[in-house]
CSV table of C-alpha atoms in Angstrom, one decimal:
chain,number,residue,atom,x,y,z
A,247,MET,CA,-6.9,6.6,26.9
A,248,ALA,CA,-10.5,7.4,24.7
A,249,PHE,CA,-8.8,10.5,23.1
A,250,ALA,CA,-5.1,9.2,23.1
A,251,VAL,CA,-5.8,6.1,21.3
A,252,PRO,CA,-7.9,7.4,18.3
A,253,ALA,CA,-5.7,10.9,18.2
A,254,GLY,CA,-2.5,8.6,17.6
A,255,LEU,CA,-4.0,6.1,15.1
A,256,THR,CA,-5.1,9.5,13.3
A,257,ALA,CA,-1.8,11.2,13.4
A,258,ALA,CA,-0.1,7.6,12.3
A,259,ALA,CA,-2.4,7.5,9.2
A,260,LEU,CA,-1.9,11.3,8.1
A,261,VAL,CA,1.7,10.4,8.2
A,262,ILE,CA,1.0,7.6,5.9
A,263,GLY,CA,-0.9,9.8,3.5
A,264,THR,CA,1.9,12.4,3.4
A,265,ILE,CA,4.7,9.5,2.8
A,266,SER,CA,2.8,8.1,0.6
A,267,GLY,CA,1.8,11.5,-1.6
A,268,HIS,CA,-2.2,11.6,-0.6
A,269,TYR,CA,-2.4,13.7,1.7
A,270,PRO,CA,-1.6,17.5,1.4
A,271,PHE,CA,0.1,18.5,4.8
A,272,ASP,CA,0.8,21.9,5.1
A,273,GLY,CA,2.5,21.5,8.8
A,274,VAL,CA,1.7,22.2,12.1
A,275,HIS,CA,0.6,26.3,12.4
A,276,TRP,CA,0.9,26.8,15.9
A,277,ASN,CA,-0.6,30.0,16.1
A,278,GLY,CA,-4.1,29.1,16.9
A,279,LEU,CA,-3.9,25.5,17.2
A,280,GLY,CA,-4.9,25.9,20.9
A,281,ALA,CA,-8.2,27.6,19.8
A,282,TRP,CA,-9.0,25.0,17.0
A,283,ALA,CA,-8.6,21.9,19.4
A,284,ALA,CA,-10.6,23.6,21.9
A,285,GLY,CA,-13.6,23.9,19.6
A,286,ALA,CA,-13.1,20.9,18.2
A,287,VAL,CA,-13.5,19.4,21.6
A,288,LEU,CA,-16.2,21.3,22.1
A,289,SER,CA,-18.2,20.1,19.1
A,290,MET,CA,-17.1,16.5,20.0
A,291,LEU,CA,-18.4,16.6,23.4
A,292,VAL,CA,-21.9,18.4,22.2
A,293,SER,CA,-22.3,15.4,19.9
A,294,LEU,CA,-21.9,12.3,22.6
A,295,PRO,CA,-24.9,11.7,23.1
A,296,LEU,CA,-25.5,10.4,19.6
A,297,PHE,CA,-22.8,8.7,20.0
A,298,PHE,CA,-23.9,6.9,23.6
A,299,GLY,CA,-26.9,5.7,21.6
A,300,GLU,CA,-25.0,3.9,19.0
A,301,GLU,CA,-22.7,2.6,21.4
A,302,LEU,CA,-25.6,1.3,23.7
A,303,GLY,CA,-26.4,-0.5,21.1
A,304,TRP,CA,-23.3,-2.1,19.7
A,305,GLN,CA,-21.0,-2.6,22.6
A,306,GLY,CA,-23.6,-2.4,25.5
A,307,TYR,CA,-26.0,-4.8,23.8
A,308,LEU,CA,-25.2,-6.5,20.3
A,309,PHE,CA,-21.3,-7.4,21.2
A,310,PRO,CA,-21.8,-8.9,24.5
A,311,ARG,CA,-24.2,-11.1,23.5
A,312,LEU,CA,-22.5,-12.5,20.3
A,313,ALA,CA,-19.4,-13.1,22.5
A,314,ARG,CA,-20.9,-15.3,25.0
A,315,GLU,CA,-19.4,-18.2,23.8
A,316,SER,CA,-15.7,-18.2,24.8
A,317,ASP,CA,-14.4,-20.0,21.9
A,318,HIS,CA,-12.6,-18.1,19.2
A,319,ARG,CA,-14.6,-18.9,16.3
A,320,SER,CA,-17.6,-17.1,18.4
A,321,LEU,CA,-15.3,-14.2,19.3
A,322,ILE,CA,-14.2,-13.4,15.5
A,323,ARG,CA,-18.0,-13.7,14.7
A,324,ALA,CA,-19.2,-11.0,17.1
A,325,TYR,CA,-16.4,-8.5,15.9
A,326,VAL,CA,-17.4,-9.0,12.5
A,327,VAL,CA,-21.4,-9.3,12.7
A,328,THR,CA,-21.4,-6.1,15.0
A,329,GLY,CA,-18.7,-4.4,12.4
A,330,VAL,CA,-21.0,-5.1,9.4
A,331,ALA,CA,-24.0,-4.3,11.7
A,332,PHE,CA,-22.3,-0.8,12.6
A,333,ALA,CA,-21.9,0.1,9.2
A,334,LEU,CA,-24.9,-0.7,7.6
A,335,TRP,CA,-26.6,1.5,10.3
A,336,HIS,CA,-24.6,4.4,8.4
A,337,LEU,CA,-26.0,3.0,4.9
A,338,PRO,CA,-28.7,6.1,4.9
A,339,THR,CA,-25.7,8.8,5.2
A,340,LEU,CA,-23.4,7.0,2.6
A,341,LEU,CA,-26.0,6.9,0.1
A,342,MET,CA,-26.1,10.8,0.2
A,343,GLY,CA,-23.0,10.8,0.1
A,344,GLY,CA,-21.8,11.4,3.4
A,345,GLN,CA,-18.6,9.7,4.4
A,346,TYR,CA,-17.3,9.5,0.9
A,347,PRO,CA,-18.3,12.5,-1.0
A,348,GLY,CA,-18.0,12.0,-4.7
A,349,ARG,CA,-17.8,7.9,-4.5
A,350,PRO,CA,-20.8,5.5,-6.1
A,351,TRP,CA,-22.2,3.3,-3.6
A,352,TYR,CA,-20.2,0.3,-4.6
A,353,VAL,CA,-17.3,2.1,-3.3
A,354,SER,CA,-18.6,4.0,-0.6
A,355,VAL,CA,-20.3,0.8,1.1
A,356,PRO,CA,-17.7,-1.5,1.0
A,357,ALA,CA,-15.1,1.1,1.9
A,358,MET,CA,-17.6,1.7,5.3
A,359,LEU,CA,-18.0,-2.0,5.9
A,360,VAL,CA,-13.9,-2.3,6.0
A,361,ASN,CA,-13.6,0.7,8.1
A,362,CYS,CA,-15.9,-0.2,10.9
A,363,VAL,CA,-14.5,-4.0,11.0
A,364,LEU,CA,-11.4,-2.5,11.7
A,365,ILE,CA,-12.7,0.1,14.2
A,366,LEU,CA,-15.1,-1.7,16.0
A,367,PRO,CA,-12.2,-3.8,18.3
A,368,VAL,CA,-10.7,-0.4,18.8
A,369,PHE,CA,-14.2,0.6,20.6
A,370,THR,CA,-14.5,-2.4,22.4
A,371,ARG,CA,-11.3,-2.8,23.6
A,372,LEU,CA,-12.2,0.7,25.0
A,373,ARG,CA,-15.3,-0.7,26.6
A,374,LEU,CA,-13.4,-3.8,27.7
A,375,ARG,CA,-10.7,-2.1,29.5
A,376,CYS,CA,-12.8,-0.1,32.0
A,377,GLY,CA,-16.1,-2.0,31.9
A,378,SER,CA,-18.2,0.6,30.6
A,379,VAL,CA,-19.3,2.0,26.9
A,380,VAL,CA,-18.0,5.7,28.0
A,381,PRO,CA,-15.0,5.4,26.7
A,382,ALA,CA,-16.4,3.3,23.5
A,383,VAL,CA,-18.8,6.3,22.9
A,384,ILE,CA,-15.8,9.0,23.8
A,385,GLY,CA,-13.7,7.1,20.8
A,386,HIS,CA,-16.5,6.8,18.7
A,387,ALA,CA,-17.1,10.5,18.7
A,388,PHE,CA,-13.2,11.3,18.1
A,389,VAL,CA,-12.8,9.4,15.1
A,390,SER,CA,-16.5,10.9,13.5
A,391,SER,CA,-15.7,14.2,14.6
A,392,MET,CA,-12.3,15.5,15.8
A,393,SER,CA,-10.6,12.9,13.7
A,394,VAL,CA,-12.3,14.0,10.0
A,395,ASP,CA,-11.5,17.8,12.0
A,396,MET,CA,-7.7,17.1,12.2
A,397,VAL,CA,-7.5,15.9,8.2
A,398,LYS,CA,-9.0,19.2,7.3
A,399,GLN,CA,-6.7,21.4,10.0
A,400,PHE,CA,-3.6,20.2,8.7
A,401,ALA,CA,-4.0,20.0,5.0
A,402,ALA,CA,-3.3,22.5,2.9
A,403,PRO,CA,-5.9,25.4,2.6
A,404,LYS,CA,-6.8,24.9,-1.3
A,405,ALA,CA,-6.1,21.1,-1.4
A,406,ALA,CA,-9.1,18.4,-2.3
A,407,LEU,CA,-9.5,16.0,0.6
A,408,ASP,CA,-10.6,12.6,-0.8
A,409,PRO,CA,-11.5,10.7,2.6
A,410,LEU,CA,-10.7,7.2,0.7
A,411,HIS,CA,-7.1,8.4,0.7
A,412,MET,CA,-6.5,10.0,4.0
A,413,GLY,CA,-7.1,9.9,7.7
A,414,MET,CA,-9.1,7.0,9.4
A,415,ALA,CA,-11.9,6.5,6.9
A,416,GLY,CA,-9.3,5.8,4.2
A,417,TRP,CA,-6.7,3.3,3.4
A,418,PRO,CA,-3.7,5.0,5.3
A,419,GLY,CA,-6.2,4.7,8.3
A,420,TRP,CA,-7.3,0.8,7.7
A,421,ILE,CA,-3.4,0.1,7.8
A,422,VAL,CA,-3.0,1.6,11.0
A,423,THR,CA,-5.8,0.3,12.5
A,424,GLY,CA,-5.4,-3.3,11.0
A,425,ALA,CA,-1.7,-3.2,12.6
A,426,PHE,CA,-3.3,-1.7,16.0
A,427,VAL,CA,-5.8,-4.4,16.1
A,428,ALA,CA,-3.4,-7.1,15.5
A,429,PHE,CA,-1.3,-5.9,18.2
A,430,LEU,CA,-4.6,-6.5,20.6
A,431,THR,CA,-5.2,-9.7,19.4
A,432,LEU,CA,-1.5,-11.1,19.6
A,433,THR,CA,-1.5,-9.6,23.1
A,434,GLY,CA,-5.2,-11.4,24.3
A,435,ARG,CA,-6.3,-8.0,24.8
A,436,LEU,CA,-9.4,-8.6,22.5
A,437,GLN,CA,-10.5,-11.4,24.3
A,438,PRO,CA,-13.2,-10.6,27.3
A,439,SER,CA,-11.0,-12.6,29.6
A,440,PHE,CA,-7.9,-10.7,30.0
A,441,TYR,CA,-9.6,-8.3,31.8
A,442,THR,CA,-12.3,-10.0,34.0
A,443,GLY,CA,-9.8,-12.7,35.0
A,444,SER,CA,-7.0,-9.6,35.7
A,445,LYS,CA,-9.7,-8.6,38.7
């Protein structure tokens, strides 16, 4: 699930970007696809320790302490505050043009805030589902590495790629992630009690 959920969200974002004309989809070239996938997975696995450190902070420490109160308002606050902290953690690389190259800070910082506040419940769902931060770590690593590689892999070779208009980091990704989070919310799957009560 830690692979399937972010992969599905990324694929849906690329479809929306393609339909809207913002993503230069070049088709699926099966020749060499396996080698690309193996290399992308290996690269993601190598980077896991970095994301493990982050998710110990967000899913292992901050969110559980903010979500101790069982009322609805406290839970929303826990998601939003953790998501904002998650986004601001990336401020140094954002200001250097890392996630949204060529964009000024007053565009990239709000975009990262939206991105992190939306994706954090997805990572939290993975963490709550099995009671461990490991799936959240894998999901985070996928979104930060392999999801970005998917955008490049399926795009026309010489096309300009703008993260704000394609993939998980852009508005197509916000649409699909927002819809998925809405589904999780309506079905109660973002409530910690949904999992603890079923055991």
